[in-house]
mmCIF file of C-alpha atoms in Angstrom:
data_model
loop_
_atom_site.group_PDB
_atom_site.id
_atom_site.type_symbol
_atom_site.label_atom_id
_atom_site.label_comp_id
_atom_site.label_asym_id
_atom_site.label_seq_id
_atom_site.Cartn_x
_atom_site.Cartn_y
_atom_site.Cartn_z
ATOM 1 C CA MET A 1 76.255 114.076 36.373
ATOM 2 C CA ARG A 2 74.388 113.724 39.580
ATOM 3 C CA ARG A 3 76.305 112.367 42.522
ATOM 4 C CA ALA A 4 74.797 109.856 44.903
ATOM 5 C CA PRO A 5 74.370 111.254 48.396
ATOM 6 C CA LEU A 6 77.172 110.445 50.759
ATOM 7 C CA ARG A 7 76.342 107.861 53.409
ATOM 8 C CA ALA A 8 77.983 107.752 56.768
ATOM 9 C CA ARG A 9 80.219 104.763 57.128
ATOM 10 C CA ARG A 10 79.419 102.329 59.886
ATOM 11 C CA PRO A 11 82.229 102.100 62.400
ATOM 12 C CA ALA A 12 84.036 98.798 62.324
ATOM 13 C CA ALA A 13 83.084 96.437 65.109
ATOM 14 C CA ALA A 14 85.478 96.792 67.997
ATOM 15 C CA HIS A 15 87.629 93.748 68.671
ATOM 16 C CA VAL A 16 86.824 92.206 72.040
ATOM 17 C CA PRO A 17 89.988 90.655 73.484
ATOM 18 C CA PRO A 18 89.387 87.251 75.064
ATOM 19 C CA VAL A 19 90.121 86.281 78.631
ATOM 20 C CA HIS A 20 91.258 82.718 79.218
ATOM 21 C CA PRO A 21 89.704 80.994 82.234
ATOM 22 C CA VAL A 22 90.719 77.314 82.098
ATOM 23 C CA PRO A 23 88.630 74.435 83.549
ATOM 24 C CA LEU A 24 90.295 72.839 86.574
ATOM 25 C CA PRO A 25 90.990 69.100 86.196
ATOM 26 C CA VAL A 26 88.860 67.922 89.121
ATOM 27 C CA ALA A 27 85.949 65.472 89.322
ATOM 28 C CA LEU A 28 82.850 67.216 90.682
ATOM 29 C CA PRO A 29 79.229 66.049 90.777
ATOM 30 C CA GLY A 30 76.613 66.908 88.178
ATOM 31 C CA ARG A 31 77.139 70.123 86.245
ATOM 32 C CA THR A 32 79.453 71.699 88.825
ATOM 33 C CA ARG A 33 82.598 73.143 87.258
ATOM 34 C CA VAL A 34 85.509 75.356 88.300
ATOM 35 C CA TRP A 35 87.629 77.592 86.075
ATOM 36 C CA ALA A 36 91.015 79.128 86.914
ATOM 37 C CA ALA A 37 92.635 82.233 85.446
ATOM 38 C CA SER A 38 95.992 83.944 85.874
ATOM 39 C CA VAL A 39 95.813 87.644 86.733
ATOM 40 C CA ALA A 40 99.069 88.421 84.921
ATOM 41 C CA GLU A 41 97.988 86.618 81.732
ATOM 42 C CA ASN A 42 94.519 88.198 81.604
ATOM 43 C CA ALA A 43 95.002 91.718 83.030
ATOM 44 C CA ALA A 44 95.269 93.483 79.658
ATOM 45 C CA ALA A 45 92.160 91.809 78.223
ATOM 46 C CA ALA A 46 90.174 92.393 81.417
ATOM 47 C CA THR A 47 91.122 96.076 81.424
ATOM 48 C CA ALA A 48 89.969 96.417 77.803
ATOM 49 C CA ARG A 49 86.644 94.824 78.750
ATOM 50 C CA ARG A 50 86.073 96.924 81.865
ATOM 51 C CA GLY A 51 82.970 98.380 80.227
ATOM 52 C CA GLU A 52 81.189 95.030 80.658
ATOM 53 C CA LEU A 53 80.997 95.576 84.427
ATOM 54 C CA ASP A 54 77.819 96.943 85.975
ATOM 55 C CA ARG A 55 77.612 100.133 88.025
ATOM 56 C CA ALA A 56 78.269 98.447 91.375
ATOM 57 C CA GLU A 57 81.302 96.601 90.031
ATOM 58 C CA SER A 58 82.627 99.770 88.387
ATOM 59 C CA LEU A 59 82.296 101.720 91.639
ATOM 60 C CA ARG A 60 84.219 99.032 93.490
ATOM 61 C CA ALA A 61 86.912 98.993 90.821
ATOM 62 C CA GLY A 62 87.290 102.768 91.105
ATOM 63 C CA ARG A 63 88.179 102.510 94.793
ATOM 64 C CA PHE A 64 91.398 100.560 94.278
ATOM 65 C CA ARG A 65 94.601 102.538 94.637
ATOM 66 C CA ARG A 66 97.093 99.798 93.798
ATOM 67 C CA PHE A 67 97.292 98.570 90.195
ATOM 68 C CA ALA A 68 97.853 94.985 91.373
ATOM 69 C CA ASP A 69 94.591 95.021 93.342
ATOM 70 C CA LEU A 70 92.690 96.612 90.447
ATOM 71 C CA ASP A 71 94.049 94.055 87.965
ATOM 72 C CA ARG A 72 93.024 91.189 90.259
ATOM 73 C CA PHE A 73 89.511 92.603 90.648
ATOM 74 C CA LEU A 74 89.030 93.212 86.922
ATOM 75 C CA VAL A 75 90.297 89.777 85.908
ATOM 76 C CA ALA A 76 88.077 88.127 88.526
ATOM 77 C CA HIS A 77 84.884 89.912 87.511
ATOM 78 C CA VAL A 78 85.437 89.877 83.761
ATOM 79 C CA CYS A 79 86.263 86.152 83.897
ATOM 80 C CA LEU A 80 83.163 85.550 86.027
ATOM 81 C CA ARG A 81 80.981 87.288 83.450
ATOM 82 C CA ASP A 82 82.753 85.483 80.615
ATOM 83 C CA VAL A 83 82.109 82.061 82.196
ATOM 84 C CA LEU A 84 78.490 82.859 83.075
ATOM 85 C CA GLY A 85 77.883 84.311 79.624
ATOM 86 C CA THR A 86 79.177 81.116 78.024
ATOM 87 C CA VAL A 87 77.107 78.873 80.308
ATOM 88 C CA LEU A 88 73.931 80.908 79.785
ATOM 89 C CA GLU A 89 74.610 81.866 76.146
ATOM 90 C CA THR A 90 74.227 85.543 77.036
ATOM 91 C CA PRO A 91 76.578 88.472 76.279
ATOM 92 C CA PRO A 92 78.635 89.011 79.472
ATOM 93 C CA GLY A 93 77.818 92.719 79.660
ATOM 94 C CA ARG A 94 74.078 92.022 79.716
ATOM 95 C CA LEU A 95 74.143 89.792 82.800
ATOM 96 C CA VAL A 96 72.468 91.326 85.859
ATOM 97 C CA ILE A 97 74.230 90.262 89.051
ATOM 98 C CA ASP A 98 72.419 91.046 92.293
ATOM 99 C CA ARG A 99 73.022 90.374 95.986
ATOM 100 C CA GLU A 100 70.910 88.521 98.511
ATOM 101 C CA PRO A 101 70.393 90.169 101.920
ATOM 102 C CA CYS A 102 73.304 89.607 104.304
ATOM 103 C CA THR A 103 72.463 86.881 106.827
ATOM 104 C CA ALA A 104 74.214 88.850 109.564
ATOM 105 C CA CYS A 105 72.820 92.371 109.161
ATOM 106 C CA GLY A 106 70.251 92.193 106.349
ATOM 107 C CA GLY A 107 72.226 94.609 104.176
ATOM 108 C CA PRO A 108 72.411 94.218 100.362
ATOM 109 C CA HIS A 109 75.812 92.522 100.347
ATOM 110 C CA GLY A 110 75.013 88.835 100.781
ATOM 111 C CA ARG A 111 75.612 85.988 98.352
ATOM 112 C CA PRO A 112 75.634 87.130 94.682
ATOM 113 C CA TYR A 113 73.060 85.659 92.312
ATOM 114 C CA LEU A 114 71.527 86.083 88.858
ATOM 115 C CA PRO A 115 67.829 87.023 89.164
ATOM 116 C CA GLY A 116 65.652 84.550 87.281
ATOM 117 C CA ARG A 117 68.597 82.407 86.188
ATOM 118 C CA PRO A 118 68.869 78.722 87.227
ATOM 119 C CA VAL A 119 72.566 78.801 88.054
ATOM 120 C CA HIS A 120 74.637 79.422 91.173
ATOM 121 C CA PHE A 121 78.204 80.722 91.187
ATOM 122 C CA SER A 122 81.076 81.777 93.417
ATOM 123 C CA LEU A 123 84.268 83.767 92.898
ATOM 124 C CA ALA A 124 87.608 83.777 94.730
ATOM 125 C CA HIS A 125 91.080 85.143 94.132
ATOM 126 C CA ALA A 126 94.477 85.208 95.830
ATOM 127 C CA GLY A 127 97.801 86.377 94.448
ATOM 128 C CA ASP A 128 97.902 85.634 90.714
ATOM 129 C CA LEU A 129 95.041 83.107 90.793
ATOM 130 C CA VAL A 130 91.312 83.611 90.183
ATOM 131 C CA LEU A 131 88.736 80.816 90.605
ATOM 132 C CA VAL A 132 85.180 80.824 89.238
ATOM 133 C CA ALA A 133 82.746 78.072 90.260
ATOM 134 C CA VAL A 134 79.341 77.379 88.683
ATOM 135 C CA ALA A 135 76.830 74.814 89.980
ATOM 136 C CA PRO A 136 73.121 73.914 89.940
ATOM 137 C CA VAL A 137 72.975 74.334 93.749
ATOM 138 C CA PRO A 138 74.415 77.025 96.069
ATOM 139 C CA VAL A 139 78.198 76.859 95.773
ATOM 140 C CA GLY A 140 81.176 78.443 97.489
ATOM 141 C CA VAL A 141 84.782 78.488 96.309
ATOM 142 C CA ASP A 142 87.887 79.826 98.006
ATOM 143 C CA VAL A 143 91.618 80.038 97.341
ATOM 144 C CA GLU A 144 94.374 81.201 99.673
ATOM 145 C CA GLU A 145 98.124 81.532 99.530
ATOM 146 C CA ILE A 146 99.960 79.251 101.980
ATOM 147 C CA PRO A 147 100.681 81.430 105.059
ATOM 148 C CA SER A 148 103.725 81.528 107.287
ATOM 149 C CA ASP A 149 103.764 79.461 110.474
ATOM 150 C CA ALA A 150 103.759 82.706 112.478
ATOM 151 C CA LEU A 151 100.537 83.826 110.775
ATOM 152 C CA VAL A 152 98.998 80.408 111.404
ATOM 153 C CA ARG A 153 99.732 80.712 115.124
ATOM 154 C CA ASP A 154 98.214 84.199 115.204
ATOM 155 C CA THR A 155 95.043 83.069 113.390
ATOM 156 C CA MET A 156 94.327 79.513 114.513
ATOM 157 C CA ALA A 157 92.541 80.639 117.680
ATOM 158 C CA ALA A 158 89.555 81.459 115.462
ATOM 159 C CA LEU A 159 89.166 77.820 114.384
ATOM 160 C CA HIS A 160 87.225 74.928 115.883
ATOM 161 C CA GLU A 161 88.983 73.462 118.937
ATOM 162 C CA ASP A 162 89.538 70.115 117.183
ATOM 163 C CA GLU A 163 91.113 71.879 114.209
ATOM 164 C CA ARG A 164 93.463 73.743 116.550
ATOM 165 C CA THR A 165 94.457 70.451 118.189
ATOM 166 C CA GLU A 166 95.161 68.892 114.797
ATOM 167 C CA LEU A 167 97.347 71.821 113.743
ATOM 168 C CA LEU A 168 99.359 71.877 116.958
ATOM 169 C CA ALA A 169 100.148 68.182 116.494
ATOM 170 C CA LEU A 170 101.879 68.925 113.174
ATOM 171 C CA SER A 171 105.447 70.055 112.554
ATOM 172 C CA ARG A 172 106.139 73.689 111.698
ATOM 173 C CA THR A 173 106.841 72.714 108.090
ATOM 174 C CA CYS A 174 103.516 70.878 107.638
ATOM 175 C CA ARG A 175 101.280 73.220 109.624
ATOM 176 C CA PRO A 176 100.894 76.119 107.097
ATOM 177 C CA ALA A 177 99.584 73.878 104.271
ATOM 178 C CA ALA A 178 97.178 72.118 106.653
ATOM 179 C CA PHE A 179 95.915 75.455 107.940
ATOM 180 C CA ALA A 180 95.329 76.768 104.403
ATOM 181 C CA ARG A 181 93.516 73.542 103.528
ATOM 182 C CA CYS A 182 91.251 73.988 106.552
ATOM 183 C CA TRP A 183 90.655 77.703 106.009
ATOM 184 C CA THR A 184 89.703 77.386 102.336
ATOM 185 C CA ARG A 185 87.248 74.576 103.149
ATOM 186 C CA LYS A 186 85.674 76.691 105.865
ATOM 187 C CA GLU A 187 85.424 79.793 103.664
ATOM 188 C CA ALA A 188 83.925 77.733 100.829
ATOM 189 C CA VAL A 189 81.249 76.285 103.132
ATOM 190 C CA LEU A 190 80.381 79.686 104.602
ATOM 191 C CA LYS A 191 80.222 81.302 101.162
ATOM 192 C CA SER A 192 77.899 78.585 99.867
ATOM 193 C CA THR A 193 75.398 79.421 102.627
ATOM 194 C CA GLY A 194 75.818 83.182 102.260
ATOM 195 C CA ARG A 195 76.902 83.393 105.872
ATOM 196 C CA GLY A 196 80.537 84.376 105.334
ATOM 197 C CA LEU A 197 82.780 85.081 108.303
ATOM 198 C CA ALA A 198 80.373 87.501 109.971
ATOM 199 C CA HIS A 199 79.669 84.930 112.700
ATOM 200 C CA GLY A 200 83.271 83.784 113.098
ATOM 201 C CA ALA A 201 85.253 80.830 111.756
ATOM 202 C CA ARG A 202 84.774 78.248 114.511
ATOM 203 C CA LEU A 203 81.939 76.392 112.788
ATOM 204 C CA PRO A 204 81.519 74.265 110.848
ATOM 205 C CA TYR A 205 84.280 71.764 111.584
ATOM 206 C CA VAL A 206 86.028 70.981 108.285
ATOM 207 C CA GLY A 207 89.275 69.421 109.509
ATOM 208 C CA THR A 208 92.901 69.806 108.473
ATOM 209 C CA ALA A 209 93.669 66.313 107.145
ATOM 210 C CA ALA A 210 94.314 65.508 103.502
ATOM 211 C CA GLU A 211 90.775 64.173 103.047
ATOM 212 C CA PRO A 212 87.958 66.628 103.883
ATOM 213 C CA PRO A 213 85.134 65.444 106.167
ATOM 214 C CA ARG A 214 81.511 65.642 105.105
ATOM 215 C CA PRO A 215 79.795 68.342 107.192
ATOM 216 C CA PRO A 216 75.997 67.991 107.402
ATOM 217 C CA GLU A 217 74.245 69.554 104.397
ATOM 218 C CA HIS A 218 77.540 70.163 102.544
ATOM 219 C CA GLN A 219 79.787 68.445 100.038
ATOM 220 C CA VAL A 220 83.369 69.714 100.380
ATOM 221 C CA TYR A 221 86.128 69.172 97.813
ATOM 222 C CA ASP A 222 89.778 70.204 97.822
ATOM 223 C CA LEU A 223 90.862 71.716 94.500
ATOM 224 C CA PRO A 224 94.117 71.176 92.547
ATOM 225 C CA THR A 225 95.589 74.688 92.672
ATOM 226 C CA PRO A 226 99.179 75.769 91.878
ATOM 227 C CA ALA A 227 102.021 75.234 94.354
ATOM 228 C CA GLY A 228 101.955 77.758 97.168
ATOM 229 C CA THR A 229 98.144 77.943 97.263
ATOM 230 C CA ALA A 230 95.208 75.915 98.548
ATOM 231 C CA GLY A 231 91.674 75.842 97.179
ATOM 232 C CA ALA A 232 88.345 74.294 98.114
ATOM 233 C CA LEU A 233 84.764 74.101 96.888
ATOM 234 C CA SER A 234 81.558 73.479 98.809
ATOM 235 C CA LEU A 235 78.085 72.546 97.564
ATOM 236 C CA TRP A 236 75.205 73.343 99.914
ATOM 237 C CA THR A 237 72.700 70.513 99.712
ATOM 238 C CA GLY A 238 70.594 71.438 102.749
#
């Protein structure tokens, strides 16, 4: 009896563990959305999906010496790719993320973008929290842990003079939250333009009050982040 030739078995498809970025409950214009993810809850899945990162991301990940920093980086970048992949209906590992020239020095480390894709995005993380923002116009998102009053006093000299005046008028117990509110707004605005902090943090004026002002060419929104943190988003409409 003649035996049929043996055929190599196809390997079973590897299970891809999910990450769980959750939409933030905040009203934003148009198709702008923000997702949040916990580093602790997503670290294992992000580590298993490390192969989805591109060469530049992998090189950056390899430079971390502390596991906490590596976990935060992996969760942030895997969640970013997961969100963008869902929005664009593209496998996360196939997305090509590039960088615009830096507005300060012209180097290849400016605002990230997807070549040929009609979507803008921004990424931020602090402590256990990662934020991913996606919008049809240039967007910046930032999150910070609430600092100590001593750190506020050491850092506030970098702010706009009116923001410094506002902070000094507050009590020591209220000042840290107001500073974090101001700083995240400022970072979000600067990230949306690709400028970053290379030119300092004095401008633009974004205020410290509970309601953000409306700087020219920007729409600024405070975000509902967990206790002990502050978050903000900016849309560049200029």
